[in-house]
Tab-separated table of C-alpha atoms in Angstrom:
chain	number	residue	atom	x	y	z
D	1	MET	CA	14.221	-30.897	2.691
D	2	THR	CA	11.029	-32.551	3.463
D	3	SER	CA	9.596	-35.416	0.887
D	4	GLU	CA	6.625	-33.081	0.098
D	5	ALA	CA	9.186	-30.325	-0.716
D	6	ILE	CA	11.232	-32.884	-3.038
D	7	THR	CA	7.750	-34.058	-4.411
D	8	PHE	CA	6.533	-30.239	-4.933
D	9	ASN	CA	10.032	-29.618	-6.892
D	10	HIS	CA	9.622	-32.830	-9.165
D	11	ILE	CA	6.257	-32.465	-10.184
D	12	LEU	CA	6.488	-28.777	-11.440
D	13	GLY	CA	9.954	-28.886	-12.454
D	14	GLN	CA	10.399	-25.143	-11.686
D	15	GLY	CA	11.120	-25.204	-8.181
D	16	ARG	CA	14.188	-23.349	-7.120
D	17	ILE	CA	15.856	-22.756	-3.467
D	18	ASN	CA	16.076	-19.618	-2.025
D	19	GLN	CA	18.703	-18.259	0.123
D	20	LEU	CA	17.242	-19.351	3.301
D	21	GLY	CA	16.959	-22.881	1.973
D	22	GLY	CA	13.320	-22.630	1.116
D	23	VAL	CA	11.736	-24.309	-1.911
D	24	PHE	CA	9.761	-21.623	-4.144
D	25	ILE	CA	8.509	-21.263	-7.742
D	26	ASN	CA	9.230	-17.932	-9.281
D	27	GLY	CA	5.833	-16.104	-9.954
D	28	ARG	CA	3.605	-18.727	-8.058
D	29	PRO	CA	1.854	-17.682	-4.732
D	30	LEU	CA	2.914	-19.507	-1.682
D	31	PRO	CA	0.891	-22.406	-0.472
D	32	GLN	CA	-1.986	-21.688	1.620
D	33	ALA	CA	-0.802	-23.269	4.496
D	34	VAL	CA	2.532	-21.054	4.720
D	35	ARG	CA	0.277	-17.975	4.496
D	36	VAL	CA	-1.796	-19.005	7.314
D	37	GLN	CA	1.280	-19.493	9.307
D	38	ILE	CA	2.975	-16.214	8.578
D	39	ILE	CA	-0.406	-14.474	9.885
D	40	GLU	CA	-0.643	-16.535	12.875
D	41	MET	CA	2.883	-15.819	13.664
D	42	ALA	CA	2.519	-12.255	13.089
D	43	SER	CA	-0.724	-12.249	15.297
D	44	LYS	CA	1.614	-13.684	18.187
D	45	GLY	CA	4.191	-10.814	17.821
D	46	VAL	CA	6.812	-12.670	15.824
D	47	LYS	CA	8.491	-9.968	13.782
D	48	PRO	CA	8.582	-10.532	9.844
D	49	CYS	CA	12.294	-11.174	9.836
D	50	HIS	CA	11.960	-14.135	12.168
D	51	ILE	CA	8.957	-15.485	10.578
D	52	SER	CA	10.985	-15.335	7.304
D	53	ARG	CA	13.707	-17.252	8.653
D	54	GLN	CA	11.650	-19.755	10.565
D	55	LEU	CA	9.520	-20.543	7.710
D	56	ARG	CA	12.139	-20.008	4.916
D	57	VAL	CA	10.275	-17.683	2.889
D	58	SER	CA	11.896	-14.282	1.596
D	59	HIS	CA	11.158	-11.362	3.883
D	60	GLY	CA	9.354	-9.578	0.667
D	61	ALA	CA	6.847	-12.417	0.732
D	62	VAL	CA	6.127	-12.244	4.399
D	63	SER	CA	5.893	-8.430	4.168
D	64	LYS	CA	3.550	-8.514	0.919
D	65	ILE	CA	1.194	-11.203	2.857
D	66	LEU	CA	1.003	-9.243	6.113
D	67	ASN	CA	0.512	-5.866	4.197
D	68	ARG	CA	-2.216	-7.480	1.951
D	69	TYR	CA	-3.627	-8.929	4.996
D	70	ALA	CA	-3.629	-5.686	6.634
D	71	GLU	CA	-5.238	-3.810	3.836
D	72	THR	CA	-7.914	-6.694	2.664
D	73	GLY	CA	-8.011	-8.903	5.479
D	74	SER	CA	-7.450	-11.704	3.121
D	75	ILE	CA	-4.465	-13.873	2.734
D	76	SER	CA	-5.513	-15.286	-0.735
D	77	PRO	CA	-2.845	-14.655	-3.285
D	78	GLY	CA	-3.575	-12.149	-6.053
D	79	GLN	CA	-4.940	-13.179	-9.316
D	80	ILE	CA	-2.592	-14.447	-11.946
D	81	GLY	CA	-3.392	-14.065	-15.439
D	82	GLY	CA	-6.552	-12.091	-16.145
D	83	ASN	CA	-10.243	-12.257	-16.833
D	84	PRO	CA	-11.973	-10.184	-19.262
D	85	ARG	CA	-14.930	-9.962	-17.215
D	86	ALA	CA	-12.801	-8.627	-14.119
D	87	LYS	CA	-12.260	-5.370	-16.645
D	88	ILE	CA	-15.591	-4.572	-16.564
D	89	SER	CA	-16.021	-4.913	-12.782
D	90	LEU	CA	-12.807	-2.674	-12.510
D	91	GLN	CA	-14.245	-0.107	-14.760
D	92	SER	CA	-17.342	-0.031	-12.642
D	93	ILE	CA	-14.977	0.497	-9.374
D	94	GLU	CA	-13.205	2.999	-11.121
D	95	LYS	CA	-16.348	4.832	-12.247
D	96	GLN	CA	-17.548	4.807	-8.725
D	97	LEU	CA	-14.299	5.873	-7.334
D	98	MET	CA	-14.485	8.935	-9.613
D	99	LEU	CA	-17.820	9.879	-8.544
D	100	THR	CA	-17.005	9.569	-4.866
D	101	TYR	CA	-13.802	11.561	-5.379
D	102	GLU	CA	-15.613	14.227	-7.010
D	103	GLU	CA	-18.054	14.670	-4.354
D	104	ASN	CA	-15.719	14.448	-1.689
D	105	PRO	CA	-12.422	15.455	-2.717
D	106	ASN	CA	-10.758	15.738	0.737
D	107	LEU	CA	-11.299	12.176	1.571
D	108	CYS	CA	-7.959	10.110	1.931
D	109	ALA	CA	-7.656	6.753	-0.142
D	110	ALA	CA	-8.562	4.701	2.955
D	111	GLU	CA	-11.901	6.495	3.235
D	112	LEU	CA	-12.539	6.164	-0.167
D	113	ARG	CA	-12.040	2.603	-0.084
D	114	GLN	CA	-14.047	2.024	2.862
D	115	ILE	CA	-17.120	3.801	1.107
D	116	LEU	CA	-16.741	1.402	-2.032
D	117	ILE	CA	-16.910	-1.404	0.440
D	118	GLU	CA	-20.075	0.199	2.293
D	119	GLN	CA	-21.731	1.107	-0.870
D	120	GLU	CA	-21.345	-2.940	-2.075
D	121	VAL	CA	-19.539	-1.611	-5.190
D	122	CYS	CA	-16.735	-4.299	-4.330
D	123	SER	CA	-16.033	-6.426	-1.268
D	124	ARG	CA	-13.501	-6.101	1.255
D	125	SER	CA	-11.319	-8.971	-0.805
D	126	THR	CA	-11.890	-7.246	-4.422
D	127	ALA	CA	-11.533	-3.567	-3.041
D	128	PRO	CA	-8.654	-1.626	-4.419
D	129	THR	CA	-5.613	-1.303	-2.204
D	130	VAL	CA	-4.995	2.399	-0.667
D	131	ALA	CA	-1.718	2.360	-2.775
D	132	SER	CA	-3.892	1.426	-6.050
D	133	ILE	CA	-6.398	4.458	-5.294
D	134	ASN	CA	-3.629	6.959	-4.501
D	135	ARG	CA	-2.036	5.779	-8.021
D	136	PHE	CA	-5.322	5.981	-9.562
D	137	ILE	CA	-6.122	9.307	-8.320
D	138	ARG	CA	-2.264	11.034	-9.487
D	139	GLY	CA	-2.764	8.994	-12.621
D	140	LYS	CA	-5.995	10.962	-13.532
D	141	GLY	CA	-4.242	14.327	-12.626
D	142	LEU	CA	-6.855	15.100	-9.783
D	143	ASN	CA	-4.602	16.956	-7.203
D	144	ARG	CA	-6.118	17.021	-3.673
D	145	GLU	CA	-7.264	20.718	-2.582
D	146	LYS	CA	-4.106	22.255	-0.913
D	147	LYS	CA	-5.103	23.843	2.420
D	148	PRO	CA	-5.291	27.576	2.330
D	149	GLU	CA	-2.336	29.487	3.527
D	150	ARG	CA	-2.903	30.798	7.029
D	151	LYS	CA	-3.174	34.822	6.973
D	152	ARG	CA	-0.849	36.714	8.943
D	153	LEU	CA	-2.153	37.992	12.055
D	154	ASN	CA	-1.870	41.964	12.605
D	155	HIS	CA	-0.425	41.015	16.406
D	156	SER	CA	2.165	38.734	15.039
D	157	ILE	CA	5.806	39.132	16.406
D	158	ASP	CA	6.806	40.444	12.885
D	159	SER	CA	4.383	43.049	12.635
D	160	ILE	CA	5.033	44.201	16.439
D	161	LEU	CA	8.734	44.376	15.755
D	162	GLY	CA	7.967	46.217	12.404
D	163	ILE	CA	10.092	43.554	10.284
D	164	SER	CA	8.920	41.369	7.350
D	165	LEU	CA	10.172	38.143	6.620
D	166	GLY	CA	11.291	38.746	3.094
D	167	ASN	CA	13.568	41.354	4.315
D	168	PHE	CA	14.741	39.671	7.264
D	169	HIS	CA	15.636	36.559	4.993
D	170	SER	CA	17.322	38.628	2.334
D	171	ASN	CA	19.374	40.516	4.923
D	172	LEU	CA	20.443	37.098	6.639
D	173	CYS	CA	21.422	35.641	3.125
D	174	ASP	CA	23.472	38.498	2.528
D	175	SER	CA	25.130	38.784	5.676
D	176	LEU	CA	26.122	34.904	5.327
D	177	LYS	CA	27.850	35.660	2.025
D	178	TYR	CA	31.693	35.628	2.025
């Protein structure tokens, strides 16, 4: 262990050693320098499991940082605690998200996120993640429009042979019974 890690441990009093031998504080973000190293190593093609072992950081933490970077372009940790003013901006984002979704129900969550950024409702770093947009849509009970069923063509193999799939399926099921 380095003296920096020991000092880090003694100052906060909450430091623990993970299974890989790294020091962490439960519920607190990784230091910025470690986050930068994770992104640099990943950009050089190092696999997350190797990054985890080399930096002595849990695989879950590495994955979470890489996913956040892929979605937002930011390596900053998420907010700890809450700010009442942030809720107001969150409500305005949700309102705009609803309006955009109602106008364009066929857009995927990534496209909705991009529109929020382009309309400057939020920045790339403050925009909701694709997963949270999907949760929001499901939570509001908004279902994506189902694609219309394809109509059977008159010249399909079934109509040429003069059989219907329903009868064929039930006959097949009957023949498989003991």
